[in-house]
Short mmCIF file of C-alpha atoms in Angstrom, two decimals:
data_model
loop_
_atom_site.label_atom_id
_atom_site.label_comp_id
_atom_site.label_asym_id
_atom_site.label_seq_id
_atom_site.Cartn_x
_atom_site.Cartn_y
_atom_site.Cartn_z
CA MET A 1 -6.53 18.15 11.52
CA ARG A 2 -5.52 14.81 10.00
CA ASP A 3 -7.08 11.84 11.77
CA GLY A 4 -5.01 8.77 12.55
CA ILE A 5 -6.39 5.28 11.94
CA ALA A 6 -6.76 3.04 14.98
CA ILE A 7 -6.02 -0.69 14.85
CA LEU A 8 -8.64 -2.29 17.08
CA GLY A 9 -8.10 -6.02 16.57
CA MET A 10 -5.90 -8.52 14.74
CA GLY A 11 -6.19 -12.16 13.70
CA CYS A 12 -3.70 -14.42 11.94
CA ARG A 13 -2.53 -17.85 10.85
CA TYR A 14 1.16 -18.25 10.10
CA PRO A 15 3.66 -21.15 10.07
CA GLY A 16 5.24 -22.50 13.22
CA GLY A 17 1.95 -22.55 15.13
CA ALA A 18 1.60 -18.74 14.95
CA HIS A 19 -2.19 -18.86 14.98
CA SER A 20 -2.63 -15.66 16.98
CA PRO A 21 -0.74 -12.37 17.29
CA GLU A 22 0.59 -13.53 20.67
CA ALA A 23 1.85 -16.82 19.22
CA LEU A 24 3.48 -14.97 16.34
CA TRP A 25 5.25 -12.72 18.83
CA GLU A 26 6.49 -15.72 20.84
CA LEU A 27 7.90 -17.28 17.66
CA VAL A 28 9.59 -14.03 16.66
CA CYS A 29 11.01 -13.18 20.08
CA ALA A 30 12.46 -16.67 20.46
CA GLY A 31 14.20 -16.33 17.10
CA ARG A 32 12.54 -19.53 15.86
CA ASN A 33 11.14 -20.23 12.40
CA GLY A 34 8.19 -22.21 11.10
CA ILE A 35 9.94 -23.55 8.01
CA SER A 36 9.68 -27.31 7.63
CA ASP A 37 11.10 -29.98 5.35
CA ARG A 38 7.65 -31.11 4.31
CA ARG A 39 7.81 -31.72 0.59
CA ARG A 40 4.41 -30.52 -0.58
CA LEU A 41 6.24 -28.12 -2.91
CA GLY A 42 9.28 -30.25 -3.59
CA ARG A 43 11.41 -28.09 -1.27
CA PRO A 44 11.27 -26.65 2.27
CA ALA A 45 8.52 -24.12 2.93
CA GLY A 46 6.66 -22.40 5.72
CA VAL A 47 3.38 -24.26 5.42
CA LEU A 48 0.23 -24.29 7.53
CA ASP A 49 -0.66 -27.53 9.25
CA ASP A 50 -4.37 -27.95 8.57
CA LEU A 51 -5.68 -26.34 5.41
CA ALA A 52 -8.61 -28.75 5.27
CA GLY A 53 -10.00 -27.96 8.73
CA PHE A 54 -12.92 -25.52 8.54
CA ASP A 55 -16.07 -25.13 10.62
CA ALA A 56 -18.50 -24.45 7.79
CA ALA A 57 -21.54 -24.55 10.06
CA PHE A 58 -20.17 -21.69 12.19
CA PHE A 59 -20.17 -19.45 9.12
CA GLY A 60 -23.54 -20.71 7.90
CA ILE A 61 -22.01 -22.30 4.81
CA ALA A 62 -23.32 -25.60 3.47
CA SER A 63 -20.83 -28.46 3.49
CA GLY A 64 -21.04 -28.85 -0.29
CA GLU A 65 -20.20 -25.20 -0.85
CA ALA A 66 -17.39 -25.29 1.73
CA ALA A 67 -15.83 -28.23 -0.11
CA GLU A 68 -15.59 -26.06 -3.24
CA MET A 69 -13.99 -23.10 -1.46
CA ASP A 70 -10.35 -22.24 -1.91
CA PRO A 71 -8.56 -22.76 1.43
CA ALA A 72 -7.51 -19.11 1.13
CA GLN A 73 -11.15 -18.02 1.38
CA ARG A 74 -11.66 -20.24 4.42
CA LEU A 75 -8.58 -18.84 6.16
CA LEU A 76 -9.71 -15.29 5.47
CA LEU A 77 -13.08 -15.94 7.09
CA GLU A 78 -11.44 -17.42 10.18
CA VAL A 79 -8.91 -14.65 10.77
CA THR A 80 -11.42 -11.91 9.92
CA PHE A 81 -13.98 -13.11 12.43
CA GLU A 82 -11.24 -13.55 15.05
CA ALA A 83 -9.96 -10.01 14.47
CA ILE A 84 -13.49 -8.62 14.84
CA GLU A 85 -14.06 -10.51 18.07
CA ARG A 86 -10.66 -9.41 19.41
CA ALA A 87 -11.67 -5.83 18.68
CA GLY A 88 -14.61 -6.30 21.04
CA LEU A 89 -17.16 -5.84 18.25
CA ASP A 90 -20.44 -7.69 17.84
CA LEU A 91 -20.41 -9.61 14.56
CA ASP A 92 -24.18 -9.28 14.15
CA ALA A 93 -24.07 -5.53 14.79
CA LEU A 94 -21.95 -5.00 11.65
CA SER A 95 -24.86 -5.93 9.40
CA GLY A 96 -26.02 -2.92 7.42
CA THR A 97 -22.97 -0.81 8.32
CA ALA A 98 -20.54 1.00 6.04
CA THR A 99 -17.73 -1.46 6.74
CA GLY A 100 -15.12 -1.91 4.02
CA VAL A 101 -13.18 -5.08 3.17
CA TYR A 102 -9.72 -4.81 1.59
CA LEU A 103 -7.81 -7.99 0.81
CA GLY A 104 -4.40 -8.73 -0.64
CA LEU A 105 -4.27 -11.99 -2.57
CA ALA A 106 -3.01 -13.28 -5.89
CA ILE A 107 -3.02 -16.35 -8.08
CA SER A 108 -5.26 -19.12 -6.76
CA ASP A 109 -3.36 -22.39 -6.98
CA TYR A 110 -6.53 -24.13 -5.83
CA GLY A 111 -8.60 -22.46 -8.53
CA ARG A 112 -6.14 -23.37 -11.26
CA ARG A 113 -6.21 -26.98 -10.13
CA HIS A 114 -9.93 -27.19 -9.55
CA LEU A 115 -11.82 -24.88 -11.89
CA LEU A 116 -9.47 -25.09 -14.88
CA ALA A 117 -9.06 -28.85 -14.78
CA PRO A 118 -9.95 -30.37 -18.17
CA SER A 119 -12.35 -32.80 -16.55
CA GLY A 120 -14.37 -33.18 -13.38
CA PRO A 121 -17.80 -31.93 -12.32
CA LEU A 122 -18.69 -28.25 -12.07
CA THR A 123 -21.11 -26.98 -9.44
CA PRO A 124 -22.69 -23.56 -8.78
CA TRP A 125 -19.86 -22.99 -6.26
CA SER A 126 -16.91 -23.89 -8.49
CA GLY A 127 -16.35 -20.27 -9.50
CA THR A 128 -17.41 -18.44 -6.36
CA GLY A 129 -15.20 -20.73 -4.31
CA THR A 130 -12.08 -19.78 -6.26
CA PHE A 131 -12.45 -16.31 -7.82
CA LEU A 132 -10.22 -13.74 -6.11
CA SER A 133 -12.88 -11.04 -6.35
CA VAL A 134 -15.33 -13.16 -4.39
CA ALA A 135 -12.97 -13.48 -1.41
CA ALA A 136 -13.71 -9.89 -0.37
CA GLY A 137 -17.32 -10.10 -1.44
CA ARG A 138 -17.93 -13.23 0.61
CA ILE A 139 -16.79 -11.54 3.83
CA ALA A 140 -19.08 -8.58 3.14
CA TYR A 141 -21.92 -10.96 2.26
CA LEU A 142 -21.63 -13.01 5.44
CA LEU A 143 -21.38 -9.90 7.62
CA GLY A 144 -24.04 -8.00 5.67
CA THR A 145 -21.84 -4.92 5.24
CA HIS A 146 -22.18 -2.22 2.56
CA GLY A 147 -18.76 -0.56 2.36
CA PRO A 148 -16.29 -1.20 -0.47
CA ALA A 149 -15.17 -4.83 -0.86
CA ILE A 150 -11.96 -4.98 -2.89
CA SER A 151 -9.40 -7.67 -3.69
CA VAL A 152 -5.91 -6.31 -4.41
CA ASP A 153 -3.03 -7.98 -6.27
CA THR A 154 0.29 -6.14 -6.30
CA ALA A 155 2.29 -9.32 -5.60
CA CYS A 156 4.36 -9.22 -2.40
CA SER A 157 3.06 -5.79 -1.32
CA SER A 158 -0.64 -6.73 -1.69
CA SER A 159 -1.67 -6.88 1.96
CA LEU A 160 0.17 -3.69 2.94
CA VAL A 161 -1.40 -1.92 -0.04
CA SER A 162 -4.78 -3.17 1.21
CA LEU A 163 -4.15 -1.50 4.59
CA HIS A 164 -3.17 1.72 2.82
CA LEU A 165 -6.37 1.65 0.76
CA ALA A 166 -8.47 0.90 3.84
CA ALA A 167 -6.91 3.77 5.80
CA SER A 168 -7.42 6.12 2.86
CA ALA A 169 -11.06 5.07 2.54
CA LEU A 170 -11.67 5.69 6.23
CA ARG A 171 -10.16 9.16 5.99
CA ALA A 172 -12.25 9.89 2.88
CA GLY A 173 -15.45 8.80 4.62
CA GLU A 174 -16.05 5.91 2.21
CA CYS A 175 -16.47 3.58 5.18
CA ASP A 176 -16.69 3.85 8.96
CA LEU A 177 -14.92 0.58 9.79
CA ALA A 178 -12.50 -1.42 7.65
CA LEU A 179 -11.24 -4.99 7.60
CA ALA A 180 -7.88 -5.26 5.84
CA GLY A 181 -5.21 -7.88 5.32
CA GLY A 182 -4.18 -10.70 3.05
CA VAL A 183 -3.73 -14.41 2.52
CA ASN A 184 -1.31 -16.76 0.77
CA VAL A 185 -1.81 -20.48 0.20
CA VAL A 186 0.91 -22.33 -1.68
CA LEU A 187 -0.20 -25.47 -3.50
CA SER A 188 1.59 -25.32 -6.85
CA ALA A 189 5.02 -26.88 -7.20
CA ARG A 190 5.12 -25.40 -10.70
CA VAL A 191 4.86 -21.79 -9.50
CA THR A 192 7.54 -22.62 -6.95
CA ALA A 193 9.76 -24.00 -9.71
CA TRP A 194 9.23 -20.80 -11.71
CA LEU A 195 10.32 -18.67 -8.76
CA ALA A 196 13.37 -20.89 -8.35
CA SER A 197 14.21 -20.35 -12.03
CA LEU A 198 14.30 -16.60 -11.34
CA GLY A 199 16.89 -17.19 -8.62
CA ALA A 200 14.51 -15.89 -5.94
CA LEU A 201 14.40 -19.03 -3.77
CA SER A 202 17.03 -20.30 -1.35
CA GLU A 203 18.80 -23.44 -2.49
CA ARG A 204 19.62 -24.16 1.16
CA GLY A 205 15.95 -23.98 2.11
CA GLN A 206 16.53 -21.16 4.61
CA SER A 207 15.27 -17.59 4.88
CA ARG A 208 18.11 -15.52 6.35
CA PRO A 209 17.42 -11.81 5.76
CA PHE A 210 20.52 -9.58 5.70
CA ASP A 211 22.86 -12.48 6.53
CA ALA A 212 26.11 -13.11 4.70
CA SER A 213 24.90 -16.60 3.76
CA ALA A 214 21.50 -15.48 2.44
CA ASP A 215 20.77 -16.94 -0.98
CA GLY A 216 17.06 -16.25 -1.42
CA TYR A 217 13.82 -16.87 0.39
CA VAL A 218 11.63 -19.80 1.31
CA ARG A 219 7.96 -19.60 0.35
CA GLY A 220 5.43 -19.38 3.17
CA GLU A 221 1.70 -19.58 3.74
CA GLY A 222 -0.39 -17.43 5.99
CA ALA A 223 -3.26 -15.06 6.56
CA GLY A 224 -3.64 -11.91 8.61
CA MET A 225 -6.41 -9.36 9.12
CA VAL A 226 -6.75 -6.15 11.12
CA VAL A 227 -9.79 -4.10 12.12
CA LEU A 228 -9.43 -0.37 11.46
CA ARG A 229 -11.40 2.70 12.53
CA ARG A 230 -10.82 6.44 12.53
CA LEU A 231 -8.88 7.28 15.69
CA SER A 232 -11.27 10.05 16.75
CA ASP A 233 -14.23 7.66 16.55
CA ALA A 234 -12.37 4.92 18.41
CA ILE A 235 -11.40 7.30 21.22
CA ALA A 236 -14.92 8.71 21.45
CA ASP A 237 -16.42 5.22 21.83
CA GLY A 238 -13.74 3.88 24.17
CA ASP A 239 -12.58 1.18 21.74
CA PRO A 240 -9.46 -0.85 22.54
CA ILE A 241 -6.64 0.69 20.49
CA LEU A 242 -3.61 -1.51 19.78
CA ALA A 243 -1.73 1.01 17.62
CA VAL A 244 -2.33 3.89 15.25
CA ILE A 245 -1.63 4.13 11.52
CA ALA A 246 -0.19 7.63 11.36
CA GLY A 247 0.45 7.62 7.62
CA SER A 248 1.16 5.47 4.58
CA ALA A 249 2.13 5.67 0.93
CA VAL A 250 2.20 3.54 -2.22
CA ASN A 251 4.27 4.05 -5.37
CA GLN A 252 5.75 2.22 -8.36
CA ASP A 253 9.28 1.44 -9.52
CA GLY A 254 8.56 2.29 -13.15
CA ARG A 255 11.39 1.40 -15.52
CA THR A 256 14.30 -0.36 -13.79
CA ASN A 257 17.02 -2.82 -14.78
CA GLY A 258 14.28 -5.42 -15.19
CA LEU A 259 10.56 -5.87 -14.62
CA THR A 260 11.07 -7.60 -11.27
CA ALA A 261 14.24 -5.75 -10.21
CA PRO A 262 13.88 -3.51 -7.13
CA SER A 263 14.41 0.24 -7.30
CA GLY A 264 16.28 1.87 -4.43
CA ALA A 265 15.13 5.30 -5.59
CA ALA A 266 11.47 4.25 -5.53
CA GLN A 267 11.91 2.70 -2.08
CA GLN A 268 13.38 5.94 -0.77
CA ALA A 269 10.51 7.88 -2.34
CA VAL A 270 7.76 5.75 -0.81
CA ILE A 271 9.36 5.96 2.64
CA ARG A 272 9.62 9.74 2.41
CA ALA A 273 6.03 9.98 1.14
CA ALA A 274 4.75 7.92 4.09
CA LEU A 275 6.64 10.15 6.52
CA ARG A 276 5.07 13.24 4.92
CA SER A 277 1.67 11.56 5.13
CA ALA A 278 2.19 11.10 8.88
CA GLY A 279 3.62 14.59 9.39
CA LEU A 280 6.83 13.06 10.77
CA GLN A 281 10.57 13.31 10.21
CA PRO A 282 13.04 10.40 9.83
CA GLY A 283 14.27 11.03 13.38
CA ASP A 284 10.81 10.28 14.75
CA ILE A 285 11.06 6.61 13.68
CA SER A 286 12.87 4.13 15.89
CA TYR A 287 12.00 0.74 14.32
CA VAL A 288 11.43 -0.49 10.76
CA GLU A 289 9.94 -3.86 9.90
CA THR A 290 11.66 -4.34 6.56
CA HIS A 291 10.68 -6.20 3.41
CA GLY A 292 13.79 -8.28 4.12
CA THR A 293 13.57 -11.16 1.65
CA GLY A 294 17.10 -12.48 2.08
CA THR A 295 17.91 -12.19 -1.63
CA PRO A 296 21.44 -11.20 -2.71
CA LEU A 297 20.06 -8.28 -4.75
CA GLY A 298 17.11 -7.14 -2.67
CA ASP A 299 18.74 -6.87 0.77
CA PRO A 300 21.54 -4.44 -0.22
CA VAL A 301 19.11 -2.29 -2.23
CA GLU A 302 16.73 -2.05 0.73
CA ILE A 303 19.47 -1.23 3.24
CA GLY A 304 20.76 1.41 0.85
CA ALA A 305 17.32 3.04 0.68
CA LEU A 306 16.95 2.95 4.47
CA ARG A 307 20.42 4.43 4.92
CA ALA A 308 19.59 7.23 2.47
CA VAL A 309 16.47 8.19 4.44
CA TYR A 310 17.55 7.45 8.01
CA GLY A 311 21.35 7.65 7.85
CA GLU A 312 21.58 11.06 9.54
CA ILE A 313 19.29 10.40 12.53
CA ASP A 314 20.88 10.72 15.98
CA HIS A 315 19.59 7.51 17.56
CA PRO A 316 19.66 3.76 16.80
CA LEU A 317 17.07 2.46 14.33
CA GLY A 318 16.10 -1.16 14.93
CA LEU A 319 15.32 -3.32 11.90
CA GLY A 320 13.17 -6.42 11.76
CA ALA A 321 12.47 -9.08 9.12
CA VAL A 322 9.66 -11.51 9.86
CA LYS A 323 10.48 -13.57 6.76
CA GLY A 324 13.29 -15.12 8.76
CA ASN A 325 10.59 -16.69 10.94
CA LEU A 326 7.86 -17.49 8.43
CA GLY A 327 9.46 -17.59 5.02
CA HIS A 328 8.07 -15.17 2.47
CA THR A 329 4.29 -15.28 2.83
CA GLU A 330 4.03 -13.14 -0.29
CA THR A 331 0.55 -11.57 -0.46
CA ALA A 332 0.18 -12.02 3.33
CA ALA A 333 3.67 -10.73 4.16
CA GLY A 334 2.90 -7.04 4.66
CA VAL A 335 0.17 -7.63 7.21
CA ALA A 336 2.44 -10.12 9.03
CA GLY A 337 4.94 -7.29 9.37
CA VAL A 338 2.23 -4.98 10.70
CA ILE A 339 1.07 -7.50 13.31
CA LYS A 340 4.67 -8.06 14.42
CA ALA A 341 5.34 -4.31 14.59
CA VAL A 342 2.18 -3.69 16.63
CA GLU A 343 3.28 -6.35 19.11
CA ALA A 344 6.75 -4.77 19.29
CA LEU A 345 5.25 -1.33 19.94
CA GLN A 346 3.06 -2.68 22.71
CA ARG A 347 5.81 -4.68 24.41
CA GLY A 348 8.65 -2.20 23.92
CA ILE A 349 11.07 -4.73 22.43
CA TRP A 350 13.07 -4.99 19.22
CA PRO A 351 12.93 -8.73 18.47
CA PRO A 352 15.83 -10.60 16.86
CA ILE A 353 16.09 -11.31 13.15
CA ALA A 354 15.92 -15.10 12.86
CA GLY A 355 18.78 -16.72 10.99
CA LEU A 356 21.07 -13.69 11.22
CA SER A 357 24.59 -14.51 12.38
CA ALA A 358 26.89 -12.27 10.31
CA PRO A 359 25.59 -9.31 8.27
CA ASN A 360 26.04 -9.46 4.52
CA PRO A 361 29.16 -7.37 3.72
CA ARG A 362 27.38 -6.08 0.60
CA LEU A 363 25.05 -4.14 2.89
CA GLY A 364 27.84 -1.63 3.50
CA ALA A 365 28.13 0.61 6.54
CA LEU A 366 24.96 0.44 8.61
CA GLY A 367 25.33 3.74 10.44
CA PRO A 368 22.40 4.04 12.89
CA LEU A 369 20.71 0.91 11.49
CA VAL A 370 20.70 -1.98 13.97
CA LEU A 371 20.21 -5.64 13.02
CA PRO A 372 19.22 -7.30 16.34
CA THR A 373 20.37 -10.85 17.03
CA GLU A 374 18.63 -10.96 20.42
CA PRO A 375 15.66 -9.12 21.98
CA ILE A 376 16.58 -5.51 22.76
CA PRO A 377 14.51 -3.19 24.99
CA TRP A 378 13.10 -0.32 22.94
CA PRO A 379 15.56 2.52 23.62
CA GLY A 380 14.64 6.01 24.74
CA ASP A 381 11.52 7.44 26.31
CA SER A 382 10.07 9.31 23.32
CA PRO A 383 6.81 8.06 21.76
CA ARG A 384 7.32 4.71 20.04
CA VAL A 385 6.91 5.00 16.28
CA ALA A 386 7.61 2.20 13.80
CA ALA A 387 7.37 1.67 10.06
CA VAL A 388 6.62 -1.33 7.84
CA SER A 389 7.77 -1.89 4.25
CA ALA A 390 6.52 -4.20 1.51
CA PHE A 391 7.88 -4.17 -2.03
CA GLY A 392 6.11 -6.16 -4.75
CA MET A 393 7.86 -7.92 -7.60
CA SER A 394 5.22 -6.10 -9.66
CA GLY A 395 7.13 -2.91 -8.83
CA THR A 396 4.43 -1.61 -6.47
CA ASN A 397 5.84 -0.53 -3.11
CA ALA A 398 4.13 0.34 0.18
CA HIS A 399 5.32 1.88 3.43
CA LEU A 400 3.21 2.39 6.54
CA ILE A 401 3.89 4.35 9.76
CA LEU A 402 2.62 3.01 13.10
CA SER A 403 2.62 4.64 16.50
CA ALA A 404 1.80 3.38 19.96
CA PRO A 405 -1.77 4.21 21.02
CA PRO A 406 -2.35 7.58 22.67
CA PRO A 407 -2.76 7.55 26.46
CA ARG A 408 -6.32 7.57 27.70
CA PRO A 409 -7.09 11.05 29.06
CA ALA A 410 -8.14 11.33 32.68
CA PRO A 411 -11.81 12.24 33.19
CA GLY A 412 -12.27 15.93 32.50
CA ALA A 413 -8.75 16.35 31.11
CA VAL A 414 -8.04 18.10 27.80
CA GLU A 415 -6.53 15.58 25.39
CA ALA A 416 -3.34 16.48 23.52
CA PRO A 417 -3.10 15.55 19.81
CA ALA A 418 -1.78 12.01 19.22
CA TRP A 419 0.72 10.91 16.60
CA GLY A 420 -1.11 10.88 13.27
CA GLU A 421 -3.50 13.66 14.30
CA GLY A 422 -1.21 16.60 13.64
#
C-alpha cells in the first residue's frame, strides 16, 4: 500500500508582510499584492522589508560569520526553524536523526557581488556564506541531522522539485523526516534587466495572471519551508497533519520552439504522471494552484494543458495563481503555491486571483475551469483534493497532488485508507 506524505508544519517569508502561512492566506484572500515601487531593482518588485535583520545568536552563529552569509541562507534558517516549531517538534531532538534537507535555490546575487568582487577582503566564511550547496548543509549542520542534504536548481520549479525529491526519499526510506522548500533573494538589477530583455517582465510593473492586460511578471523575493513525514508514522505518533502529499511527478520539456519556451505536451504529461502517482483520476481534483506567470505565451499554454487533462470532468475546477499577490518568487514560487493550497484545503475556500478583471481571450473556452475573482466556498462534499504546478524556464516541470488530512479515527475504530494510501 502506497504511503502518503504528511505535511506537519510550514514557515514562510513573502512580500506584503506575509511572514507566516496565516498572513499569506490573509493577503491572498483579500486579493491584495505585496508588489511595491521600491527601486532596488530599477523597477517594481515584490521585495522583503528587512533582509539585514537576523538573530545570529539564536542560531549559535558568530556575528562575523553571519555578516558573510547570503541573506538567502539566513532566511532559510528562520523559516526552517519556524516550520519545525509549528510542527510541534523539538529542535534539539532532531540531532542524530535521519532527517533530510531539500532546498530549491539558484544564482546567488549576493555571492556574485561579494565573493567574486575583484577586490575586498576574504575570510574563512566568504565561500560557505554564499555557496548554494552549503545552504542545505548548514541547516543539517545546525540541527545535527544525518539524512540527505541537497540543493536543487531547476529555475522556477526548484522548490516544488525539492518537495517531490523529499517525498520520494521518505517513501524510499532514505530519511524519516524531511525539510523541503526554497528561497529567492533578488539583488541584481543586471539579472532583472536580462529577464526584461527576454520579454518575461511586465512593463506595467504588475503581475496579472490570466488577465487580458497581462504583459509579464514582476520579480519577487521569498522563502518557504515545510516539514514532511510518512503519513503512517505521523498518524501513529499523533502528529498534527495539515495536509497530505498524495503524489507528485517531475519531467522535462525536451526540444521545444526554444530553450525557455514552455511545452503544453510536457505539462499535460507531468500532470497525468502526478495523478497516476497518487492513484487518482482528473475528476478527483477540485482546485489547481497554477504556475500562472501572467506572460502572454505561458498563460494560454498552461490553460490549454489543464483543459486537455481536466476538460471532461463533471464539476467546477478552481484555479489559483499566487504570483498575482507576490510577484514571481522564482525558486521559492512552488512552495508558496503549496502553502497557499494547504491553507485553501484547510479553510475550504477558493481564493481570488489578484489582478484578474477580464480573462485573456487567448485562453480560449475554459470549460470547467474557474478563475475566481472573489473568495468562493469549496463546492461539493467529496474529499478536498488540490494540485500545484511549477514549470521551470530550464524546461523542468513539477506537479504535486495534495489532499486534506484524514479524519482522526475514534478510539478503537478501524481506520479507512486515506487519500494517497491506496
